Coordinates of C-alpha atoms and ligand atoms in Angstrom, one line a residue:
M27 CA -34.9 5.8 2.8
K28 CA -33.0 8.6 1.2
F29 CA -29.3 9.0 1.8
K30 CA -27.5 12.3 1.3
Y31 CA -24.3 10.3 0.5
V32 CA -23.6 6.9 -1.0
I33 CA -20.1 5.6 -0.8
V34 CA -18.8 2.9 -3.1
G35 CA -16.1 0.9 -1.4
A36 CA -15.4 0.3 2.3
G37 CA -11.6 0.8 2.2
L38 CA -9.9 3.4 4.2
A39 CA -10.9 6.1 1.8
G40 CA -14.6 5.2 1.9
L41 CA -14.7 4.6 5.7
T42 CA -12.9 7.9 6.5
M43 CA -15.5 9.8 4.4
A44 CA -18.4 7.8 6.0
E45 CA -17.1 8.5 9.5
R46 CA -16.8 12.3 8.9
I47 CA -20.2 12.6 7.2
A48 CA -21.9 10.6 10.0
N49 CA -20.2 12.2 12.9
V50 CA -19.5 15.8 11.8
M51 CA -22.4 16.5 9.5
N52 CA -24.8 14.1 11.3
E53 CA -26.0 12.9 7.9
K54 CA -27.1 9.4 6.9
V55 CA -24.6 7.6 4.7
L56 CA -24.8 4.3 2.8
V57 CA -21.5 2.4 2.1
I58 CA -21.7 -0.3 -0.6
E59 CA -18.9 -2.9 -0.7
K60 CA -18.6 -5.8 -3.0
R61 CA -16.3 -7.9 -0.7
S62 CA -17.7 -9.7 2.3
H63 CA -15.9 -7.3 4.8
I64 CA -15.0 -3.7 5.5
G65 CA -11.4 -2.3 5.4
G66 CA -10.5 -2.8 1.7
N67 CA -7.0 -3.9 1.4
V68 CA -6.1 -3.1 5.0
Y69 CA -8.4 -5.9 6.3
D70 CA -6.9 -8.3 8.7
S71 CA -8.4 -11.4 10.4
Y72 CA -7.5 -14.5 12.5
N73 CA -6.8 -17.6 10.5
D74 CA -7.9 -21.1 11.4
D75 CA -4.9 -21.4 13.7
G76 CA -5.8 -18.2 15.5
I77 CA -3.0 -16.1 14.1
L78 CA -3.7 -12.5 13.0
I79 CA -2.9 -12.2 9.3
H80 CA -3.1 -9.3 6.9
N81 CA -5.3 -10.8 4.2
Y82 CA -4.1 -8.5 1.4
G83 CA -0.4 -8.4 2.2
P84 CA 1.7 -6.6 4.9
H85 CA 0.4 -3.2 6.0
I86 CA 2.6 -1.0 8.1
F87 CA 1.2 2.4 9.1
H88 CA 3.7 5.2 8.8
T89 CA 3.4 9.0 8.3
N90 CA 4.8 12.4 9.0
D91 CA 1.3 13.8 8.9
K92 CA 0.3 14.6 12.5
G93 CA -3.3 15.3 11.5
V94 CA -3.7 11.8 10.0
Y95 CA -2.0 10.1 12.9
Q96 CA -4.3 12.0 15.4
Y97 CA -7.4 11.2 13.4
L98 CA -6.7 7.5 13.3
S99 CA -5.6 7.4 16.9
K100 CA -9.3 8.2 17.8
F101 CA -10.1 4.7 16.6
T102 CA -7.1 2.6 17.7
K103 CA -4.2 2.5 20.1
W104 CA -0.9 1.7 18.4
N105 CA 1.9 -0.8 19.1
D106 CA 5.1 1.2 18.8
F107 CA 6.3 -0.7 15.7
W108 CA 9.4 0.2 13.6
H109 CA 9.4 -1.9 10.5
R110 CA 12.5 -3.7 9.4
V111 CA 13.2 -5.5 6.1
L112 CA 16.1 -7.7 5.0
T113 CA 16.9 -8.6 1.4
Y114 CA 18.4 -11.8 0.3
V115 CA 21.3 -11.1 -2.1
D116 CA 24.3 -13.4 -3.0
G117 CA 23.4 -15.8 -0.2
N118 CA 23.3 -13.1 2.5
L119 CA 20.5 -11.2 4.3
V120 CA 21.3 -7.5 4.1
P121 CA 19.2 -4.6 5.5
M122 CA 16.8 -2.7 3.2
P123 CA 16.7 0.2 2.4
I124 CA 20.3 0.7 1.4
T125 CA 22.3 1.9 4.4
V126 CA 25.9 1.8 5.5
E127 CA 25.3 -1.7 6.9
T128 CA 23.9 -2.9 3.5
I129 CA 27.0 -1.7 1.6
N130 CA 29.4 -3.1 4.1
K131 CA 27.7 -6.5 4.1
L132 CA 27.2 -6.7 0.4
Y133 CA 30.9 -5.9 -0.4
K134 CA 32.5 -7.3 2.8
L135 CA 33.8 -3.9 3.8
N136 CA 34.0 -1.8 6.9
L137 CA 33.4 1.7 5.6
S138 CA 32.3 4.7 7.7
C139 CA 29.2 6.8 6.7
S140 CA 31.3 9.3 4.8
Q141 CA 33.3 6.5 3.1
V142 CA 30.0 4.9 1.9
E143 CA 29.0 8.3 0.5
E144 CA 32.2 8.4 -1.5
F145 CA 31.7 4.7 -2.5
L146 CA 28.3 5.4 -3.9
K147 CA 29.4 8.5 -5.7
E148 CA 32.0 6.4 -7.5
Q149 CA 29.4 3.8 -8.4
A150 CA 26.6 6.2 -9.5
E151 CA 26.1 6.7 -13.2
D152 CA 25.9 10.2 -14.6
I153 CA 22.4 10.5 -16.1
S154 CA 21.5 13.9 -17.5
E155 CA 17.7 13.5 -17.3
I156 CA 16.1 11.2 -14.8
K157 CA 13.0 9.9 -16.6
T158 CA 12.4 6.4 -15.2
S159 CA 12.8 4.2 -12.1
R160 CA 15.9 2.7 -13.8
D161 CA 17.5 6.2 -14.0
V162 CA 16.7 6.8 -10.4
A163 CA 18.5 3.7 -9.2
L164 CA 21.5 4.0 -11.6
S165 CA 22.0 7.6 -10.7
K166 CA 22.0 6.9 -7.0
V167 CA 23.7 3.5 -6.6
G168 CA 25.2 2.5 -9.9
R169 CA 24.9 -0.7 -12.0
D170 CA 26.0 -3.4 -9.6
I171 CA 23.7 -2.5 -6.8
Y172 CA 20.9 -1.8 -9.3
E173 CA 21.3 -5.3 -10.6
K174 CA 21.6 -7.0 -7.2
I175 CA 18.7 -5.2 -5.5
F176 CA 16.3 -3.4 -7.8
E177 CA 16.3 -4.7 -11.4
T178 CA 14.9 -8.2 -10.9
Y179 CA 12.7 -7.4 -7.9
T180 CA 11.0 -4.7 -10.0
R181 CA 10.6 -7.0 -13.0
K182 CA 8.9 -9.5 -10.8
Q183 CA 6.7 -7.0 -9.0
W184 CA 5.6 -5.1 -12.2
G185 CA 6.2 -7.5 -15.1
V186 CA 8.2 -4.8 -16.9
D187 CA 11.7 -3.4 -16.9
P188 CA 12.4 -0.5 -14.4
G189 CA 13.2 1.6 -17.5
D190 CA 9.4 1.4 -18.4
L191 CA 8.2 2.7 -15.0
D192 CA 8.1 6.3 -14.0
T193 CA 10.4 7.6 -11.3
S194 CA 7.8 7.3 -8.5
V195 CA 8.3 3.5 -8.0
I196 CA 11.9 3.1 -7.1
S197 CA 12.0 6.7 -5.5
R198 CA 9.8 5.2 -2.7
I199 CA 13.0 3.5 -1.5
P200 CA 15.5 5.9 0.2
I201 CA 19.2 5.5 0.2
R202 CA 20.6 6.3 3.7
L203 CA 24.1 7.4 4.3
N204 CA 23.8 6.3 8.0
R205 CA 23.1 3.2 10.1
D206 CA 19.4 3.7 10.4
T207 CA 18.0 0.3 9.3
R208 CA 14.3 1.1 9.9
Y209 CA 12.4 0.6 6.6
F210 CA 10.5 3.9 7.1
A211 CA 11.9 7.1 8.7
D212 CA 8.6 8.8 9.3
K213 CA 7.8 10.4 12.7
Y214 CA 4.7 8.3 13.4
Q215 CA 4.8 4.5 12.8
G216 CA 2.8 1.8 14.3
M217 CA 0.5 -1.2 14.2
P218 CA -3.1 -0.9 15.4
S219 CA -3.0 -2.7 18.8
H220 CA -6.1 -4.8 17.9
G221 CA -5.6 -4.9 14.2
Y222 CA -6.8 -2.8 11.2
T223 CA -10.2 -4.4 11.0
R224 CA -11.0 -3.4 14.6
M225 CA -9.8 0.1 13.9
C226 CA -12.1 0.2 10.8
E227 CA -15.1 -1.1 12.9
N228 CA -14.5 1.6 15.4
M229 CA -14.6 4.2 12.6
V230 CA -18.0 3.2 11.4
A231 CA -19.7 2.6 14.8
N232 CA -22.4 5.2 14.2
K233 CA -26.1 4.6 13.5
N234 CA -26.0 7.1 10.7
I235 CA -23.7 4.6 8.7
K236 CA -25.4 1.7 6.9
I237 CA -23.1 -0.8 5.2
M238 CA -24.1 -3.2 2.5
L239 CA -21.6 -6.0 2.0
N240 CA -21.3 -8.5 -0.8
T241 CA -22.8 -6.0 -3.3
D242 CA -21.5 -4.6 -6.5
Y243 CA -22.9 -1.0 -6.4
K244 CA -24.0 -1.4 -10.1
E245 CA -26.5 -4.1 -9.1
V246 CA -28.4 -1.8 -6.6
I247 CA -27.6 1.8 -7.4
D248 CA -30.7 2.4 -9.5
Q249 CA -32.9 1.6 -6.6
I250 CA -31.2 3.9 -4.1
E251 CA -32.1 7.5 -3.6
Y252 CA -29.2 9.8 -2.9
D253 CA -27.8 13.2 -3.5
K254 CA -24.0 12.5 -4.0
M255 CA -21.8 9.5 -4.6
I256 CA -18.3 9.1 -3.4
Y257 CA -16.7 6.5 -5.6
T258 CA -13.6 4.6 -4.5
G259 CA -13.6 1.7 -7.0
P260 CA -11.6 1.5 -10.3
T261 CA -12.4 4.5 -12.6
D262 CA -12.4 2.5 -15.8
E263 CA -15.1 0.2 -14.4
F264 CA -17.2 3.2 -13.4
Y265 CA -17.2 4.4 -17.1
N266 CA -17.7 0.9 -18.5
Y267 CA -14.2 0.9 -19.9
K268 CA -15.1 3.6 -22.5
H269 CA -11.5 4.6 -23.0
G270 CA -10.2 1.0 -22.5
K271 CA -9.0 -0.8 -19.5
L272 CA -6.6 0.7 -17.0
S273 CA -3.8 -1.7 -16.0
Y274 CA -3.4 -2.6 -12.4
R275 CA -0.8 -5.0 -10.9
S276 CA -2.2 -7.8 -8.8
I277 CA -0.7 -10.3 -6.3
Q278 CA -1.5 -13.8 -5.4
F279 CA -1.0 -14.2 -1.7
Q280 CA 0.1 -17.6 -0.5
F281 CA -0.2 -18.2 3.2
E282 CA 1.6 -21.1 5.0
T283 CA 1.5 -22.0 8.7
F284 CA 4.4 -23.8 10.4
D285 CA 4.5 -25.7 13.7
K286 CA 7.3 -23.6 15.1
E287 CA 7.5 -20.3 16.9
E288 CA 9.6 -18.4 14.3
F289 CA 10.2 -18.6 10.6
Q290 CA 12.6 -15.8 9.6
E291 CA 14.9 -13.1 11.0
A292 CA 12.7 -10.0 10.2
P293 CA 9.1 -9.2 9.6
V294 CA 9.7 -9.0 5.9
V295 CA 12.4 -10.6 3.8
N296 CA 12.7 -9.6 0.2
Y297 CA 13.9 -12.0 -2.6
P298 CA 15.0 -9.8 -5.5
N299 CA 16.8 -12.5 -7.5
D300 CA 15.6 -15.9 -6.3
Y301 CA 12.1 -17.6 -6.5
D302 CA 9.0 -16.3 -8.2
Y303 CA 7.8 -14.4 -5.2
T304 CA 9.0 -11.0 -4.2
R305 CA 8.9 -11.2 -0.4
I306 CA 7.9 -13.2 2.6
T307 CA 6.1 -11.6 5.6
E308 CA 5.9 -13.3 9.0
F309 CA 2.8 -11.8 10.6
K310 CA 3.7 -12.4 14.3
K311 CA 6.7 -10.2 13.8
L312 CA 4.4 -7.3 12.7
T313 CA 1.7 -7.8 15.3
W314 CA 3.8 -9.2 18.2
Q315 CA 1.2 -11.9 18.8
E316 CA 2.5 -14.7 20.9
H317 CA 1.6 -18.2 19.5
K318 CA 3.4 -21.5 19.3
K319 CA 2.9 -21.6 15.5
T320 CA 3.7 -19.0 12.9
T321 CA 2.1 -17.9 9.6
I322 CA 3.9 -16.4 6.6
C323 CA 2.8 -15.0 3.3
K324 CA 4.6 -15.2 0.0
E325 CA 3.6 -12.6 -2.7
F326 CA 3.4 -13.7 -6.3
P327 CA 2.8 -10.6 -8.5
C328 CA 0.6 -11.1 -11.5
S329 CA -1.4 -9.0 -14.0
E330 CA -4.8 -10.7 -13.6
G331 CA -6.8 -10.6 -10.4
E332 CA -7.9 -8.0 -7.8
P333 CA -6.5 -4.5 -8.7
Y334 CA -3.9 -3.6 -6.1
Y335 CA -1.3 -1.3 -7.7
P336 CA -2.0 1.4 -10.4
F337 CA 0.5 0.9 -13.2
P338 CA 2.8 3.9 -13.4
T339 CA 3.8 3.8 -17.1
K340 CA 3.4 6.6 -19.7
D341 CA 0.6 4.7 -21.6
C342 CA -1.4 4.1 -18.5
K343 CA -1.2 7.6 -17.3
A344 CA -2.2 8.9 -20.7
R345 CA -5.3 6.6 -20.6
F346 CA -6.2 7.7 -17.1
A347 CA -6.0 11.4 -18.3
L348 CA -8.9 10.6 -20.7
Y349 CA -10.9 9.3 -17.8
E350 CA -9.9 12.4 -15.7
E351 CA -11.6 14.6 -18.3
D352 CA -14.9 12.8 -17.7
M353 CA -14.4 12.8 -13.9
K354 CA -14.1 16.6 -13.9
K355 CA -17.5 16.9 -15.6
E356 CA -19.4 14.8 -12.9
E357 CA -21.6 17.0 -10.7
N358 CA -22.8 14.4 -8.3
V359 CA -19.8 12.0 -8.1
L360 CA -16.5 12.5 -6.2
F361 CA -13.7 10.2 -7.0
L362 CA -11.4 9.2 -4.1
G363 CA -8.6 6.7 -3.3
R364 CA -6.0 4.5 -4.7
L365 CA -8.2 2.9 -7.4
A366 CA -10.4 5.8 -8.4
E367 CA -7.5 8.4 -8.5
Y368 CA -5.2 5.8 -10.0
R369 CA -2.4 6.8 -7.6
Y370 CA 0.1 4.7 -5.7
Y371 CA -1.2 6.1 -2.3
N372 CA -0.1 4.7 1.1
M373 CA -2.7 4.5 3.8
D374 CA -1.8 7.9 5.3
A375 CA -2.1 9.6 2.0
V376 CA -5.6 8.1 1.4
V377 CA -6.8 9.2 4.8
R378 CA -5.3 12.7 4.1
R379 CA -7.1 12.9 0.8
A380 CA -10.4 11.8 2.4
L381 CA -10.1 14.4 5.2
D382 CA -9.4 17.1 2.7
L383 CA -12.2 16.1 0.5
F384 CA -14.5 16.1 3.4
L385 CA -13.6 19.7 4.2
E386 CA -14.3 20.7 0.6
V387 CA -17.8 19.0 0.5
S388 CA -18.8 20.2 4.0
S389 CA -17.8 23.8 3.6
Ligands
FAD405 P1 -9.1 -0.1 -1.2 O1 -8.6 -0.5 0.1 O2 -8.8 -0.8 -2.5 O3 -10.7 0.0 -1.1 C1 -11.6 0.1 -2.3 C2 -12.8 -0.8 -2.0 O4 -13.7 -0.6 -3.0 C3 -12.4 -2.3 -1.9 O5 -12.8 -2.8 -0.7 C4 -13.2 -2.8 -3.1 O6 -13.7 -4.2 -2.9 C5 -14.4 -1.8 -3.2 N1 -15.0 -1.8 -4.6 C6 -14.4 -1.8 -5.8 N2 -15.3 -1.8 -6.8 C7 -16.5 -1.9 -6.2 C8 -17.8 -2.0 -6.7 N3 -18.1 -2.1 -8.0 N4 -18.9 -2.1 -5.8 C9 -18.6 -2.1 -4.5 N5 -17.4 -2.0 -4.0 C10 -16.4 -1.9 -4.8 N6 0.0 1.3 2.7 C11 0.7 1.8 3.7 O7 0.6 2.9 4.2 N7 1.7 0.9 4.3 C12 1.9 -0.4 3.9 O8 2.7 -1.1 4.4 C13 1.1 -0.8 2.7 N8 1.3 -2.1 2.3 C14 0.5 -2.5 1.2 C15 0.7 -3.8 0.7 C16 0.0 -4.2 -0.4 C17 0.2 -5.6 -0.9 C18 -1.0 -3.4 -1.0 C19 -1.8 -3.8 -2.2 C20 -1.2 -2.1 -0.5 C21 -0.4 -1.6 0.6 N9 -0.6 -0.3 1.1 C22 0.2 0.1 2.1 C23 -1.6 0.6 0.5 C24 -3.0 0.6 1.1 O9 -3.5 -0.7 1.0 C25 -3.8 1.6 0.4 O10 -3.3 2.9 0.6 C26 -5.3 1.7 1.0 O11 -5.8 0.5 1.3 C27 -6.2 2.4 -0.1 O12 -7.5 2.5 0.4 P2 -8.6 2.8 -0.6 O13 -9.9 2.9 0.2 O14 -8.3 3.8 -1.6 O15 -8.7 1.4 -1.5
UDP406 N1 12.0 -2.4 -4.8 C1 13.1 -3.2 -5.3 N2 13.8 -4.0 -4.4 C2 13.4 -4.1 -3.1 C3 12.3 -3.4 -2.6 C4 11.6 -2.6 -3.5 O1 13.4 -3.1 -6.5 O2 14.1 -4.9 -2.4 C5 11.3 -1.5 -5.7 C6 10.2 -2.3 -6.5 O3 10.1 -1.7 -7.8 C7 9.0 -1.9 -5.6 C8 9.3 -0.5 -5.2 O4 10.8 -0.4 -5.0 O5 7.8 -2.0 -6.3 C9 8.6 0.1 -4.0 O6 8.9 -0.8 -2.9 P1 7.9 -0.8 -1.6 O7 8.6 -1.7 -0.6 O8 7.5 0.5 -1.3 O9 6.7 -1.6 -2.3 P2 5.2 -1.9 -1.7 O10 5.3 -2.2 -0.2 O11 4.4 -0.7 -2.1 O12 4.8 -3.1 -2.5

C-alpha cells in the first residue's frame, strides 16, 4: 500500500495532521509511534485503582486561540476547569502565580492592589538589559521573592541557574496586580470531559488513518512507500546526531495512591525550596472524578530519560540552528511539534502549528 503521507509520532502534532489529511484531503496516512499508545505526552489512562491519571504529568488545556479551541471541541466536550496552583514557601501555602494574595500571605500584610504594585516596584531590581530568566524575575519582583519562589524551583526543574536560561522560561509565569488566583488567564480553559486519550481516539477515527504502535520509524521506513513525511520526533535523532546531541530535560513521574478521598488543597502544589521534586499533582482535582481513593504524582526532573522539555540555553539554541539549516533543505520532510522544532510549545500552540502547516501543504 502506498501512503501519500507518513507521520512519525502520534502526539497532538502528529494526530492533528493525520486528522486533517484524512478528513479534509481524503488521503491515506500512516502514523508510526514508538510508544504503545497514541497521544504522546497528553496520554491519560485509568490506573489499577480506577483513577484517571495523566501518565506524563499534569496537562491543562488553556488558550486564547478560538480556532484551536473550536477545532479540538469537535473531538471532546470540556469540563469547565480553571486551574489553581499553590506554592509551599516558609511553611505556608501561597497562590501561584504571584498575585496580591501571594504578597499579602508571604509578608503577612494586608495591601490593596495598588499598594502591592508600589511594593513590587520597591523590590524590583533595575536591570538595563533583560537577557535571562533570572533578569526577568529580579526586574519584576526583586531578590527576596526571586529566591523564595523562582531560584530553587528553576534549578531543580532545569538543573542550571535561572541566569543560564533564556527569558522565555520564567516569562511563562505572569505577575498579577489583582486577586485573580487562576493559574492561567486565557479565555478558553478546560479538561476534556472523558480525558485526552478519548479526545485523541476521536481525532483519528477515520479509515484513512492507519496507526503502527510500538515501532521506531527507523526500523520500518525503508519498507514503506510514501510521498511526504511529517516528522514530530527529536531532530537530532533524525539526523543521527551529526551536529551532536540536543539537550532535553526529562522527568521521573512517581505515582502514589492513598486510601483517602483527598490529599492536598489544590490540584497542583509546587515545592520550590523543599524536597527533590518540583510539584505534586492530585489528579481527581483536575478531572473531578469521584473515588474513595486518590492518586498523586511527584515530578523529579532529570537529564536522562524521555525528552520532555527542549533546553532553552544559548548553546542548545546554537546547536539547533545547525540542524535547522539541514531541515530547510529537506524536500519531502516537514518538521513539526515540541521535539522536532525544539520549542517549549503548549498543547494549543502545537495544534495551531499543525493546523497552519496543514493549510500550507494542502494549498
Ligand atoms: P509529543 O507529545 O512528545 O509527541 C511526539 C511523539 O513522537 C511521541 O509520542 C514519541 O513517542 C514519538 N516519537 C519520537 N521519536 C519517534 C520515533 N523514532 N519513531 C516513532 N515515534 C517517535 N501543555 C499545555 O498546554 N498545558 C499543560 O498543562 C502542559 N503540561 C505539561 C506537563 C509536562 C510534564 C510536559 C512534559 C508537557 C506539558 N505540556 C502542557 C506540553 C504538551 O505536552 C505538548 O505541547 C504536546 O504534548 C506536544 O505534542 P507533540 O506532538 O509536539 O509532542
Ligand atoms: N517556576 C518557578 N517557580 C514556580 C513555578 C514555575 O520558578 O513555582 C519557573 C520554572 O523555571 C518553570 C517555569 O517557571 O520551569 C515555567 O513554569 P510552568 O508552570 O509553566 O512549567 P511547566 O508546567 O511547563 O513545567
